[in-house]
Amino acid sequence: MTSDSRRAGGGTLFTEPILVVNQKAKLVETATEFGVFDQNGQPLGAVVEVGQSRLRKAIRLFTNYDQFLTHIFEVRDAGGSVVLKVTRPAKMVRSRFLVTRADGSPIGEIAQENVFGKIRFSFTAGGQPVGQLRAENWRAWDFSITGAAGREVARVTKTFAGMLKETFTTADNYVVEVYEHLSDPLASMVVAAALTVDTALKQDQHDT
């Protein structure tokens, strides 16, 4: 599969075979923001949490209650234009994410299927299954993304044997390998899931 990742990219979040996600360092993390790059370190876009009031930031800083509140993220391209919106409604146990286009028109939903064991998220669009994200090894950051037929179409890991070793040196990076050109709604669901997996799992583990 990894040999396919060497295909030429199109220079966007939806056409590059490798996305490197870098969580920007903050002295105090009161809002989530990620930079997204290609395998050579060229910026492709960002994921920015929006709608964070002063009260929400205080809640996040001083309590664990923030994990139960609604979170809204904008996926932006390199020029700053919003290409996707991802909303995680208030949750009690399982997370779910509503994926929409910039104008708010719906694309699909990412829903956590289980609480214990290896976490799985289903992708649905128009009420129909279109794929799944499976956490194979949380500590090693191994996540498999499959299409509706169960075939792996992308993978999220902490490492990639490309330019990353020289370009990205911090521990706050993870890598998304997309094996082939995907069409919507799966293409958008893969990008949305891959770019929010940190929030869906890592943040919830930290807060609980």
CSV table of C-alpha atoms in Angstrom, one decimal:
chain,number,residue,atom,x,y,z
A,1,MET,CA,0.0,0.0,0.0
A,2,THR,CA,2.7,2.5,0.9
A,3,SER,CA,4.2,2.3,-2.6
A,4,ASP,CA,1.0,3.9,-3.9
A,5,SER,CA,1.6,6.9,-1.6
A,6,ARG,CA,4.5,8.0,-3.8
A,7,ARG,CA,2.1,9.1,-6.6
A,8,ALA,CA,2.3,12.7,-7.5
A,9,GLY,CA,0.1,15.0,-5.4
A,10,GLY,CA,-2.2,17.8,-6.6
A,11,GLY,CA,-1.1,20.3,-3.9
A,12,THR,CA,-4.4,20.3,-2.0
A,13,LEU,CA,-5.8,18.6,1.1
A,14,PHE,CA,-7.9,16.3,-1.1
A,15,THR,CA,-5.3,15.4,-3.7
A,16,GLU,CA,-2.0,14.9,-1.8
A,17,PRO,CA,-1.2,11.2,-1.0
A,18,ILE,CA,0.5,12.3,2.3
A,19,LEU,CA,-0.8,14.7,4.8
A,20,VAL,CA,1.3,15.6,7.8
A,21,VAL,CA,-0.7,17.0,10.7
A,22,ASN,CA,1.2,19.2,13.2
A,23,GLN,CA,-0.4,20.4,16.4
A,24,LYS,CA,0.9,23.9,17.0
A,25,ALA,CA,2.6,24.3,20.3
A,26,LYS,CA,0.8,26.4,22.9
A,27,LEU,CA,1.8,27.5,26.4
A,28,VAL,CA,-1.7,26.8,27.5
A,29,GLU,CA,-3.9,24.8,25.1
A,30,THR,CA,-7.4,26.5,25.3
A,31,ALA,CA,-8.2,26.0,21.6
A,32,THR,CA,-7.2,23.4,19.2
A,33,GLU,CA,-5.3,24.3,16.0
A,34,PHE,CA,-3.4,22.1,13.6
A,35,GLY,CA,-1.3,22.8,10.6
A,36,VAL,CA,-1.4,20.4,7.7
A,37,PHE,CA,1.5,19.9,5.3
A,38,ASP,CA,2.6,17.7,2.4
A,39,GLN,CA,5.4,15.3,2.8
A,40,ASN,CA,8.0,18.0,1.8
A,41,GLY,CA,6.8,20.5,4.4
A,42,GLN,CA,4.7,22.7,2.1
A,43,PRO,CA,1.6,24.0,3.8
A,44,LEU,CA,-1.7,22.6,2.6
A,45,GLY,CA,-4.1,24.1,5.2
A,46,ALA,CA,-5.1,24.0,8.8
A,47,VAL,CA,-7.8,22.8,11.2
A,48,VAL,CA,-9.0,25.5,13.6
A,49,GLU,CA,-11.4,25.3,16.4
A,50,VAL,CA,-13.9,28.1,16.3
A,51,GLY,CA,-16.6,29.5,18.7
A,52,GLN,CA,-14.4,29.4,21.8
A,53,SER,CA,-15.7,32.2,24.1
A,54,ARG,CA,-13.7,33.4,27.2
A,55,LEU,CA,-16.0,31.2,29.3
A,56,ARG,CA,-15.3,28.1,27.2
A,57,LYS,CA,-11.6,28.7,27.3
A,58,ALA,CA,-11.7,29.0,31.1
A,59,ILE,CA,-13.7,25.8,31.3
A,60,ARG,CA,-11.1,24.1,29.2
A,61,LEU,CA,-8.3,25.5,31.2
A,62,PHE,CA,-9.6,24.8,34.7
A,63,THR,CA,-11.9,21.8,34.5
A,64,ASN,CA,-12.5,18.5,32.6
A,65,TYR,CA,-16.0,19.5,31.6
A,66,ASP,CA,-15.0,20.8,28.2
A,67,GLN,CA,-15.0,17.3,26.7
A,68,PHE,CA,-18.8,17.2,27.1
A,69,LEU,CA,-19.4,20.4,25.2
A,70,THR,CA,-20.0,21.0,21.5
A,71,HIS,CA,-16.8,21.6,19.5
A,72,ILE,CA,-16.7,23.1,16.0
A,73,PHE,CA,-13.8,22.9,13.7
A,74,GLU,CA,-13.0,24.5,10.3
A,75,VAL,CA,-10.8,22.7,7.8
A,76,ARG,CA,-9.1,25.5,5.8
A,77,ASP,CA,-7.0,25.3,2.7
A,78,ALA,CA,-3.6,27.0,2.3
A,79,GLY,CA,-5.3,30.3,1.3
A,80,GLY,CA,-7.4,30.3,4.5
A,81,SER,CA,-10.7,29.4,2.8
A,82,VAL,CA,-13.0,27.0,4.6
A,83,VAL,CA,-13.4,23.7,2.7
A,84,LEU,CA,-15.0,21.6,5.4
A,85,LYS,CA,-16.7,22.1,8.8
A,86,VAL,CA,-16.7,19.4,11.4
A,87,THR,CA,-19.0,19.7,14.4
A,88,ARG,CA,-18.7,17.4,17.4
A,89,PRO,CA,-22.0,17.8,19.3
A,90,ALA,CA,-22.1,17.6,23.1
A,91,LYS,CA,-21.4,14.0,24.2
A,92,MET,CA,-21.7,11.9,27.3
A,93,VAL,CA,-20.0,8.7,26.3
A,94,ARG,CA,-19.5,8.3,22.5
A,95,SER,CA,-18.3,11.0,20.2
A,96,ARG,CA,-19.9,11.7,16.8
A,97,PHE,CA,-19.0,14.3,14.2
A,98,LEU,CA,-21.2,16.1,11.6
A,99,VAL,CA,-19.2,16.8,8.5
A,100,THR,CA,-20.5,19.7,6.2
A,101,ARG,CA,-19.3,21.8,3.4
A,102,ALA,CA,-18.3,25.4,4.0
A,103,ASP,CA,-21.8,26.6,3.3
A,104,GLY,CA,-23.2,24.2,5.9
A,105,SER,CA,-24.7,21.6,3.4
A,106,PRO,CA,-24.3,18.1,4.9
A,107,ILE,CA,-21.8,15.6,3.7
A,108,GLY,CA,-22.0,12.8,6.3
A,109,GLU,CA,-21.5,11.7,9.9
A,110,ILE,CA,-18.6,10.1,11.8
A,111,ALA,CA,-19.9,8.1,14.8
A,112,GLN,CA,-18.1,6.2,17.5
A,113,GLU,CA,-19.3,2.6,17.6
A,114,ASN,CA,-17.7,1.4,20.8
A,115,VAL,CA,-16.2,2.5,24.1
A,116,PHE,CA,-14.0,-0.3,25.1
A,117,GLY,CA,-11.3,-2.1,23.2
A,118,LYS,CA,-10.1,-0.9,19.8
A,119,ILE,CA,-12.2,2.2,19.1
A,120,ARG,CA,-14.1,2.2,15.8
A,121,PHE,CA,-15.8,5.1,14.0
A,122,SER,CA,-18.4,4.5,11.2
A,123,PHE,CA,-18.8,6.9,8.2
A,124,THR,CA,-22.3,7.4,6.9
A,125,ALA,CA,-23.6,9.7,4.2
A,126,GLY,CA,-27.3,10.1,3.4
A,127,GLY,CA,-28.0,7.3,5.9
A,128,GLN,CA,-25.8,4.9,4.0
A,129,PRO,CA,-22.5,3.4,5.2
A,130,VAL,CA,-19.5,4.7,3.3
A,131,GLY,CA,-16.5,3.6,5.4
A,132,GLN,CA,-14.9,3.2,8.8
A,133,LEU,CA,-12.0,4.3,10.9
A,134,ARG,CA,-10.5,1.7,13.2
A,135,ALA,CA,-7.9,2.2,15.9
A,136,GLU,CA,-5.6,-0.8,15.6
A,137,ASN,CA,-3.1,0.4,18.2
A,138,TRP,CA,-3.9,3.6,20.1
A,139,ARG,CA,-0.5,4.0,21.8
A,140,ALA,CA,1.4,3.5,18.5
A,141,TRP,CA,-1.1,5.7,16.6
A,142,ASP,CA,-2.1,3.0,14.1
A,143,PHE,CA,-5.5,3.8,12.5
A,144,SER,CA,-7.0,2.1,9.4
A,145,ILE,CA,-9.5,3.8,7.2
A,146,THR,CA,-11.6,1.6,5.0
A,147,GLY,CA,-14.3,2.2,2.3
A,148,ALA,CA,-17.8,0.7,2.4
A,149,ALA,CA,-16.5,-2.6,1.0
A,150,GLY,CA,-14.0,-2.9,3.9
A,151,ARG,CA,-10.9,-2.3,1.7
A,152,GLU,CA,-8.3,0.0,3.3
A,153,VAL,CA,-8.0,3.3,1.5
A,154,ALA,CA,-6.0,5.3,4.0
A,155,ARG,CA,-3.9,4.9,7.2
A,156,VAL,CA,-3.0,7.3,10.0
A,157,THR,CA,0.3,6.6,11.8
A,158,LYS,CA,3.1,8.5,13.6
A,159,THR,CA,5.8,7.7,11.1
A,160,PHE,CA,6.4,7.6,7.4
A,161,ALA,CA,9.6,6.7,5.6
A,162,GLY,CA,9.8,9.7,3.3
A,163,MET,CA,11.0,13.3,3.8
A,164,LEU,CA,9.5,13.5,7.3
A,165,LYS,CA,12.6,12.5,9.2
A,166,GLU,CA,14.4,15.6,7.9
A,167,THR,CA,11.5,18.0,7.7
A,168,PHE,CA,9.4,17.2,10.8
A,169,THR,CA,11.2,16.6,14.1
A,170,THR,CA,8.7,17.2,16.9
A,171,ALA,CA,6.6,14.5,18.6
A,172,ASP,CA,3.4,16.5,17.8
A,173,ASN,CA,3.0,15.2,14.2
A,174,TYR,CA,1.1,12.4,12.7
A,175,VAL,CA,0.8,11.2,9.1
A,176,VAL,CA,-2.1,10.4,6.9
A,177,GLU,CA,-1.4,8.2,3.9
A,178,VAL,CA,-4.2,8.1,1.2
A,179,TYR,CA,-3.6,5.3,-1.2
A,180,GLU,CA,-5.7,6.4,-4.1
A,181,HIS,CA,-7.8,9.3,-5.4
A,182,LEU,CA,-11.1,9.1,-3.7
A,183,SER,CA,-14.5,10.6,-4.7
A,184,ASP,CA,-17.0,12.3,-2.4
A,185,PRO,CA,-18.5,11.7,0.1
A,186,LEU,CA,-15.7,9.3,1.1
A,187,ALA,CA,-12.9,11.7,0.2
A,188,SER,CA,-14.3,14.4,2.5
A,189,MET,CA,-15.0,11.9,5.2
A,190,VAL,CA,-11.5,10.6,5.1
A,191,VAL,CA,-10.0,14.1,5.4
A,192,ALA,CA,-12.4,15.0,8.2
A,193,ALA,CA,-11.8,11.9,10.2
A,194,ALA,CA,-8.0,11.9,9.7
A,195,LEU,CA,-7.7,15.6,10.7
A,196,THR,CA,-10.0,15.2,13.8
A,197,VAL,CA,-8.8,11.9,15.1
A,198,ASP,CA,-6.6,13.7,17.7
A,199,THR,CA,-9.6,15.5,19.1
A,200,ALA,CA,-11.9,12.5,19.0
A,201,LEU,CA,-9.5,10.2,20.9
A,202,LYS,CA,-6.5,11.9,22.3
A,203,GLN,CA,-8.3,14.8,23.9
A,204,ASP,CA,-11.0,12.6,25.3
A,205,GLN,CA,-8.5,10.3,26.9
A,206,HIS,CA,-6.6,13.2,28.4
A,207,ASP,CA,-9.8,14.7,29.8
A,208,THR,CA,-11.3,11.6,31.2
